[in-house]
């Protein structure tokens, strides 16, 4: 009988989740799903209190990332203030999707001129935030970081639609899903929501290239 791949996922609560796929006692794939576990409820806890999950079917693996904070995000994006527009990652799941969040503060640099006495968060920055969320997703899937000499650059934006204004005090939910990848060009289906209402949709292309 052919031995099926065995998936082993284990981590300490608050640490990164690491997933390894084994076949015939040989590691064939290593995938690191970035993030921090808030609880170990979804995992079998062994004697050493290390949450773990084992299954013989890849489709049974249901590990999601929870609560990637701002400092963690900086490990996977080269952007810094005042051009870092992802404040938190809520989830990265096995379907190659990310859910991130951007908090709109009253002292946002872009709101000083857009517009005086009528602050509206610029749509172009919402697109940039979606691109940055997509970059985090791409780095996660490739198990790479900018420190290794790789950078995600915006290669194209298609089918952009804006539906609602965003103002100081709002929290934008950013969603991105991989559509395809070919020769380092990644295509993402993206959307932004405010209070569960759609405010922006776009198809974003990012290119994985050498930093210099």
C-alpha positions as protocol buffer text, in pm:
chain_id: "A"
residue {
  index: 1
  type: UNK
  ca { x: 0 y: 0 z: 0 }
}
residue {
  index: 2
  type: UNK
  ca { x: 129 y: 345 z: -89 }
}
residue {
  index: 3
  type: UNK
  ca { x: 205 y: 552 z: 217 }
}
residue {
  index: 4
  type: UNK
  ca { x: 17 y: 879 z: 225 }
}
residue {
  index: 5
  type: UNK
  ca { x: 190 y: 1204 z: 320 }
}
residue {
  index: 6
  type: UNK
  ca { x: 184 y: 1278 z: 690 }
}
residue {
  index: 7
  type: UNK
  ca { x: 143 y: 1637 z: 795 }
}
residue {
  index: 8
  type: UNK
  ca { x: 282 y: 1744 z: 1129 }
}
residue {
  index: 9
  type: UNK
  ca { x: 219 y: 2092 z: 1262 }
}
residue {
  index: 10
  type: UNK
  ca { x: 351 y: 2197 z: 1598 }
}
residue {
  index: 11
  type: UNK
  ca { x: 426 y: 2513 z: 1786 }
}
residue {
  index: 12
  type: UNK
  ca { x: 423 y: 2673 z: 2127 }
}
residue {
  index: 13
  type: UNK
  ca { x: 140 y: 2913 z: 2194 }
}
residue {
  index: 14
  type: UNK
  ca { x: 259 y: 3259 z: 2092 }
}
residue {
  index: 15
  type: UNK
  ca { x: 525 y: 3120 z: 1856 }
}
residue {
  index: 16
  type: UNK
  ca { x: 532 y: 3076 z: 1479 }
}
residue {
  index: 17
  type: UNK
  ca { x: 340 y: 2785 z: 1332 }
}
residue {
  index: 18
  type: UNK
  ca { x: 559 y: 2548 z: 1130 }
}
residue {
  index: 19
  type: UNK
  ca { x: 416 y: 2286 z: 897 }
}
residue {
  index: 20
  type: UNK
  ca { x: 615 y: 1995 z: 761 }
}
residue {
  index: 21
  type: UNK
  ca { x: 495 y: 1736 z: 511 }
}
residue {
  index: 22
  type: UNK
  ca { x: 655 y: 1393 z: 523 }
}
residue {
  index: 23
  type: UNK
  ca { x: 635 y: 1091 z: 295 }
}
residue {
  index: 24
  type: UNK
  ca { x: 812 y: 761 z: 366 }
}
residue {
  index: 25
  type: UNK
  ca { x: 999 y: 919 z: 658 }
}
residue {
  index: 26
  type: UNK
  ca { x: 1149 y: 1181 z: 428 }
}
residue {
  index: 27
  type: UNK
  ca { x: 1068 y: 1549 z: 443 }
}
residue {
  index: 28
  type: UNK
  ca { x: 948 y: 1654 z: 97 }
}
residue {
  index: 29
  type: UNK
  ca { x: 795 y: 1995 z: 166 }
}
residue {
  index: 30
  type: UNK
  ca { x: 840 y: 2256 z: 432 }
}
residue {
  index: 31
  type: UNK
  ca { x: 591 y: 2535 z: 467 }
}
residue {
  index: 32
  type: UNK
  ca { x: 597 y: 2801 z: 735 }
}
residue {
  index: 33
  type: UNK
  ca { x: 265 y: 2963 z: 810 }
}
residue {
  index: 34
  type: UNK
  ca { x: 349 y: 3288 z: 986 }
}
residue {
  index: 35
  type: UNK
  ca { x: 164 y: 3412 z: 1288 }
}
residue {
  index: 36
  type: UNK
  ca { x: 95 y: 3364 z: 1653 }
}
residue {
  index: 37
  type: UNK
  ca { x: -147 y: 3125 z: 1816 }
}
residue {
  index: 38
  type: UNK
  ca { x: -370 y: 3284 z: 2077 }
}
residue {
  index: 39
  type: UNK
  ca { x: -488 y: 2948 z: 2214 }
}
residue {
  index: 40
  type: UNK
  ca { x: -420 y: 2582 z: 2159 }
}
residue {
  index: 41
  type: UNK
  ca { x: -786 y: 2480 z: 2133 }
}
residue {
  index: 42
  type: UNK
  ca { x: -753 y: 2353 z: 1777 }
}
residue {
  index: 43
  type: UNK
  ca { x: -448 y: 2142 z: 1853 }
}
residue {
  index: 44
  type: UNK
  ca { x: -374 y: 1822 z: 2037 }
}
residue {
  index: 45
  type: UNK
  ca { x: -158 y: 1911 z: 2335 }
}
residue {
  index: 46
  type: UNK
  ca { x: 117 y: 1662 z: 2416 }
}
residue {
  index: 47
  type: UNK
  ca { x: 286 y: 1609 z: 2751 }
}
residue {
  index: 48
  type: UNK
  ca { x: 532 y: 1891 z: 2691 }
}
residue {
  index: 49
  type: UNK
  ca { x: 242 y: 2129 z: 2625 }
}
residue {
  index: 50
  type: UNK
  ca { x: 334 y: 2172 z: 2259 }
}
residue {
  index: 51
  type: UNK
  ca { x: 17 y: 2198 z: 2048 }
}
residue {
  index: 52
  type: UNK
  ca { x: 36 y: 1965 z: 1748 }
}
residue {
  index: 53
  type: UNK
  ca { x: -182 y: 1820 z: 1477 }
}
residue {
  index: 54
  type: UNK
  ca { x: -125 y: 1513 z: 1262 }
}
residue {
  index: 55
  type: UNK
  ca { x: -327 y: 1394 z: 965 }
}
residue {
  index: 56
  type: UNK
  ca { x: -280 y: 1179 z: 657 }
}
residue {
  index: 57
  type: UNK
  ca { x: -468 y: 1414 z: 428 }
}
residue {
  index: 58
  type: UNK
  ca { x: -347 y: 1756 z: 326 }
}
residue {
  index: 59
  type: UNK
  ca { x: -705 y: 1880 z: 294 }
}
residue {
  index: 60
  type: UNK
  ca { x: -760 y: 1801 z: 663 }
}
residue {
  index: 61
  type: UNK
  ca { x: -501 y: 2057 z: 767 }
}
residue {
  index: 62
  type: UNK
  ca { x: -694 y: 2354 z: 902 }
}
residue {
  index: 63
  type: UNK
  ca { x: -432 y: 2571 z: 1063 }
}
residue {
  index: 64
  type: UNK
  ca { x: -483 y: 2944 z: 1044 }
}
residue {
  index: 65
  type: UNK
  ca { x: -262 y: 3234 z: 1145 }
}
residue {
  index: 66
  type: UNK
  ca { x: -387 y: 3458 z: 1421 }
}
residue {
  index: 67
  type: UNK
  ca { x: -271 y: 3803 z: 1527 }
}
residue {
  index: 68
  type: UNK
  ca { x: 43 y: 3893 z: 1334 }
}
residue {
  index: 69
  type: UNK
  ca { x: 133 y: 4227 z: 1491 }
}
residue {
  index: 70
  type: UNK
  ca { x: 308 y: 4535 z: 1351 }
}
residue {
  index: 71
  type: UNK
  ca { x: 657 y: 4425 z: 1450 }
}
residue {
  index: 72
  type: UNK
  ca { x: 602 y: 4080 z: 1296 }
}
residue {
  index: 73
  type: UNK
  ca { x: 474 y: 4245 z: 978 }
}
residue {
  index: 74
  type: UNK
  ca { x: 798 y: 4443 z: 946 }
}
residue {
  index: 75
  type: UNK
  ca { x: 986 y: 4115 z: 908 }
}
residue {
  index: 76
  type: UNK
  ca { x: 798 y: 4046 z: 585 }
}
residue {
  index: 77
  type: UNK
  ca { x: 759 y: 4394 z: 437 }
}
residue {
  index: 78
  type: UNK
  ca { x: 1043 y: 4638 z: 367 }
}
residue {
  index: 79
  type: UNK
  ca { x: 804 y: 4934 z: 410 }
}
residue {
  index: 80
  type: UNK
  ca { x: 830 y: 5162 z: 711 }
}
residue {
  index: 81
  type: UNK
  ca { x: 640 y: 5461 z: 850 }
}
residue {
  index: 82
  type: UNK
  ca { x: 498 y: 5672 z: 692 }
}
residue {
  index: 83
  type: UNK
  ca { x: 442 y: 5421 z: 414 }
}
residue {
  index: 84
  type: UNK
  ca { x: 349 y: 5104 z: 602 }
}
residue {
  index: 85
  type: UNK
  ca { x: -26 y: 5058 z: 566 }
}
residue {
  index: 86
  type: UNK
  ca { x: -89 y: 4717 z: 724 }
}
residue {
  index: 87
  type: UNK
  ca { x: -132 y: 4735 z: 1102 }
}
residue {
  index: 88
  type: UNK
  ca { x: -233 y: 4378 z: 1178 }
}
residue {
  index: 89
  type: UNK
  ca { x: -277 y: 4039 z: 1012 }
}
residue {
  index: 90
  type: UNK
  ca { x: -590 y: 3866 z: 1132 }
}
residue {
  index: 91
  type: UNK
  ca { x: -549 y: 3542 z: 940 }
}
residue {
  index: 92
  type: UNK
  ca { x: -360 y: 3362 z: 667 }
}
residue {
  index: 93
  type: UNK
  ca { x: -525 y: 3035 z: 573 }
}
residue {
  index: 94
  type: UNK
  ca { x: -445 y: 2725 z: 371 }
}
residue {
  index: 95
  type: UNK
  ca { x: -648 y: 2854 z: 74 }
}
residue {
  index: 96
  type: UNK
  ca { x: -376 y: 3112 z: 3 }
}
residue {
  index: 97
  type: UNK
  ca { x: -580 y: 3397 z: 147 }
}
residue {
  index: 98
  type: UNK
  ca { x: -495 y: 3677 z: 387 }
}
residue {
  index: 99
  type: UNK
  ca { x: -714 y: 3896 z: 605 }
}
residue {
  index: 100
  type: UNK
  ca { x: -534 y: 4205 z: 733 }
}
residue {
  index: 101
  type: UNK
  ca { x: -638 y: 4538 z: 883 }
}
residue {
  index: 102
  type: UNK
  ca { x: -551 y: 4905 z: 849 }
}
residue {
  index: 103
  type: UNK
  ca { x: -651 y: 5152 z: 1121 }
}
residue {
  index: 104
  type: UNK
  ca { x: -726 y: 5504 z: 999 }
}
residue {
  index: 105
  type: UNK
  ca { x: -589 y: 5749 z: 1256 }
}
residue {
  index: 106
  type: UNK
  ca { x: -673 y: 6118 z: 1272 }
}
residue {
  index: 107
  type: UNK
  ca { x: -307 y: 6210 z: 1239 }
}
residue {
  index: 108
  type: UNK
  ca { x: -250 y: 6012 z: 917 }
}
residue {
  index: 109
  type: UNK
  ca { x: 6 y: 6202 z: 711 }
}
residue {
  index: 110
  type: UNK
  ca { x: -202 y: 6180 z: 391 }
}
residue {
  index: 111
  type: UNK
  ca { x: -510 y: 6333 z: 557 }
}
residue {
  index: 112
  type: UNK
  ca { x: -334 y: 6666 z: 611 }
}
residue {
  index: 113
  type: UNK
  ca { x: -389 y: 6753 z: 247 }
}
residue {
  index: 114
  type: UNK
  ca { x: -667 y: 6512 z: 145 }
}
residue {
  index: 115
  type: UNK
  ca { x: -864 y: 6720 z: 225 }
}
residue {
  index: 116
  type: UNK
  ca { x: -835 y: 7012 z: 472 }
}
residue {
  index: 117
  type: UNK
  ca { x: -1149 y: 7027 z: 689 }
}
residue {
  index: 118
  type: UNK
  ca { x: -1286 y: 6723 z: 502 }
}
residue {
  index: 119
  type: UNK
  ca { x: -1046 y: 6431 z: 561 }
}
residue {
  index: 120
  type: UNK
  ca { x: -1098 y: 6136 z: 327 }
}
residue {
  index: 121
  type: UNK
  ca { x: -849 y: 5850 z: 322 }
}
residue {
  index: 122
  type: UNK
  ca { x: -706 y: 5834 z: -34 }
}
residue {
  index: 123
  type: UNK
  ca { x: -819 y: 5547 z: -254 }
}
residue {
  index: 124
  type: UNK
  ca { x: -469 y: 5507 z: -395 }
}
residue {
  index: 125
  type: UNK
  ca { x: -343 y: 5428 z: -44 }
}
residue {
  index: 126
  type: UNK
  ca { x: -616 y: 5167 z: -1 }
}
residue {
  index: 127
  type: UNK
  ca { x: -478 y: 5003 z: -315 }
}
residue {
  index: 128
  type: UNK
  ca { x: -127 y: 5027 z: -170 }
}
residue {
  index: 129
  type: UNK
  ca { x: -249 y: 4867 z: 153 }
}
residue {
  index: 130
  type: UNK
  ca { x: -402 y: 4582 z: -45 }
}
residue {
  index: 131
  type: UNK
  ca { x: -73 y: 4545 z: -232 }
}
residue {
  index: 132
  type: UNK
  ca { x: 119 y: 4529 z: 96 }
}
residue {
  index: 133
  type: UNK
  ca { x: -120 y: 4266 z: 234 }
}
residue {
  index: 134
  type: UNK
  ca { x: -66 y: 4069 z: -86 }
}
residue {
  index: 135
  type: UNK
  ca { x: 310 y: 4103 z: -37 }
}
residue {
  index: 136
  type: UNK
  ca { x: 287 y: 3953 z: 311 }
}
residue {
  index: 137
  type: UNK
  ca { x: 86 y: 3665 z: 168 }
}
residue {
  index: 138
  type: UNK
  ca { x: 338 y: 3610 z: -110 }
}
residue {
  index: 139
  type: UNK
  ca { x: 638 y: 3613 z: 124 }
}
residue {
  index: 140
  type: UNK
  ca { x: 454 y: 3368 z: 349 }
}
residue {
  index: 141
  type: UNK
  ca { x: 383 y: 3124 z: 69 }
}
residue {
  index: 142
  type: UNK
  ca { x: 743 y: 3140 z: -57 }
}
residue {
  index: 143
  type: UNK
  ca { x: 891 y: 3119 z: 293 }
}
residue {
  index: 144
  type: UNK
  ca { x: 1107 y: 3424 z: 222 }
}
residue {
  index: 145
  type: UNK
  ca { x: 1175 y: 3763 z: 379 }
}
residue {
  index: 146
  type: UNK
  ca { x: 1309 y: 4092 z: 238 }
}
residue {
  index: 147
  type: UNK
  ca { x: 1627 y: 4037 z: 441 }
}
residue {
  index: 148
  type: UNK
  ca { x: 1713 y: 3753 z: 201 }
}
residue {
  index: 149
  type: UNK
  ca { x: 1740 y: 4003 z: -84 }
}
residue {
  index: 150
  type: UNK
  ca { x: 1390 y: 3964 z: -228 }
}
residue {
  index: 151
  type: UNK
  ca { x: 1132 y: 4238 z: -275 }
}
residue {
  index: 152
  type: UNK
  ca { x: 775 y: 4251 z: -398 }
}
residue {
  index: 153
  type: UNK
  ca { x: 712 y: 4535 z: -644 }
}
residue {
  index: 154
  type: UNK
  ca { x: 377 y: 4644 z: -776 }
}
residue {
  index: 155
  type: UNK
  ca { x: 350 y: 4529 z: -1137 }
}
residue {
  index: 156
  type: UNK
  ca { x: -9 y: 4618 z: -1225 }
}
residue {
  index: 157
  type: UNK
  ca { x: -354 y: 4706 z: -1098 }
}
residue {
  index: 158
  type: UNK
  ca { x: -670 y: 4615 z: -1288 }
}
residue {
  index: 159
  type: UNK
  ca { x: -1047 y: 4638 z: -1245 }
}
residue {
  index: 160
  type: UNK
  ca { x: -1030 y: 4893 z: -962 }
}
residue {
  index: 161
  type: UNK
  ca { x: -1359 y: 5011 z: -815 }
}
residue {
  index: 162
  type: UNK
  ca { x: -1423 y: 5238 z: -516 }
}
residue {
  index: 163
  type: UNK
  ca { x: -1764 y: 5231 z: -351 }
}
residue {
  index: 164
  type: UNK
  ca { x: -1745 y: 5416 z: -20 }
}
residue {
  index: 165
  type: UNK
  ca { x: -1546 y: 5692 z: 150 }
}
residue {
  index: 166
  type: UNK
  ca { x: -1311 y: 5612 z: 436 }
}
residue {
  index: 167
  type: UNK
  ca { x: -1258 y: 5860 z: 717 }
}
residue {
  index: 168
  type: UNK
  ca { x: -1051 y: 5898 z: 1035 }
}
residue {
  index: 169
  type: UNK
  ca { x: -1154 y: 5647 z: 1300 }
}
residue {
  index: 170
  type: UNK
  ca { x: -1248 y: 5381 z: 1045 }
}
residue {
  index: 171
  type: UNK
  ca { x: -1087 y: 5037 z: 1040 }
}
residue {
  index: 172
  type: UNK
  ca { x: -1040 y: 4882 z: 695 }
}
residue {
  index: 173
  type: UNK
  ca { x: -1038 y: 4506 z: 653 }
}
residue {
  index: 174
  type: UNK
  ca { x: -804 y: 4400 z: 372 }
}
residue {
  index: 175
  type: UNK
  ca { x: -851 y: 4071 z: 188 }
}
residue {
  index: 176
  type: UNK
  ca { x: -627 y: 3917 z: -77 }
}
residue {
  index: 177
  type: UNK
  ca { x: -629 y: 3577 z: -243 }
}
residue {
  index: 178
  type: UNK
  ca { x: -379 y: 3426 z: -485 }
}
residue {
  index: 179
  type: UNK
  ca { x: -525 y: 3376 z: -832 }
}
residue {
  index: 180
  type: UNK
  ca { x: -211 y: 3259 z: -1010 }
}
residue {
  index: 181
  type: UNK
  ca { x: 169 y: 3269 z: -1011 }
}
residue {
  index: 182
  type: UNK
  ca { x: 397 y: 3242 z: -1314 }
}
residue {
  index: 183
  type: UNK
  ca { x: 767 y: 3324 z: -1341 }
}
residue {
  index: 184
  type: UNK
  ca { x: 762 y: 3533 z: -1027 }
}
residue {
  index: 185
  type: UNK
  ca { x: 451 y: 3732 z: -1125 }
}
residue {
  index: 186
  type: UNK
  ca { x: 172 y: 3687 z: -872 }
}
residue {
  index: 187
  type: UNK
  ca { x: -190 y: 3780 z: -937 }
}
residue {
  index: 188
  type: UNK
  ca { x: -415 y: 3857 z: -641 }
}
residue {
  index: 189
  type: UNK
  ca { x: -790 y: 3907 z: -611 }
}
residue {
  index: 190
  type: UNK
  ca { x: -828 y: 4187 z: -355 }
}
residue {
  index: 191
  type: UNK
  ca { x: -1102 y: 4368 z: -172 }
}
residue {
  index: 192
  type: UNK
  ca { x: -1133 y: 4613 z: 117 }
}
residue {
  index: 193
  type: UNK
  ca { x: -1430 y: 4630 z: 352 }
}
residue {
  index: 194
  type: UNK
  ca { x: -1553 y: 4875 z: 614 }
}
residue {
  index: 195
  type: UNK
  ca { x: -1797 y: 4737 z: 871 }
}
residue {
  index: 196
  type: UNK
  ca { x: -1862 y: 4439 z: 639 }
}
residue {
  index: 197
  type: UNK
  ca { x: -1947 y: 4672 z: 349 }
}
residue {
  index: 198
  type: UNK
  ca { x: -1743 y: 4659 z: 30 }
}
residue {
  index: 199
  type: UNK
  ca { x: -1544 y: 4977 z: -29 }
}
residue {
  index: 200
  type: UNK
  ca { x: -1288 y: 4872 z: -290 }
}
residue {
  index: 201
  type: UNK
  ca { x: -1211 y: 4583 z: -526 }
}
residue {
  index: 202
  type: UNK
  ca { x: -906 y: 4528 z: -746 }
}
residue {
  index: 203
  type: UNK
  ca { x: -689 y: 4273 z: -919 }
}
residue {
  index: 204
  type: UNK
  ca { x: -328 y: 4334 z: -821 }
}
residue {
  index: 205
  type: UNK
  ca { x: -11 y: 4204 z: -985 }
}
residue {
  index: 206
  type: UNK
  ca { x: 311 y: 4183 z: -785 }
}
residue {
  index: 207
  type: UNK
  ca { x: 655 y: 4076 z: -905 }
}
residue {
  index: 208
  type: UNK
  ca { x: 903 y: 3893 z: -688 }
}
residue {
  index: 209
  type: UNK
  ca { x: 1239 y: 4046 z: -776 }
}
residue {
  index: 210
  type: UNK
  ca { x: 1587 y: 4095 z: -633 }
}
residue {
  index: 211
  type: UNK
  ca { x: 1599 y: 4394 z: -400 }
}
residue {
  index: 212
  type: UNK
  ca { x: 1898 y: 4552 z: -578 }
}
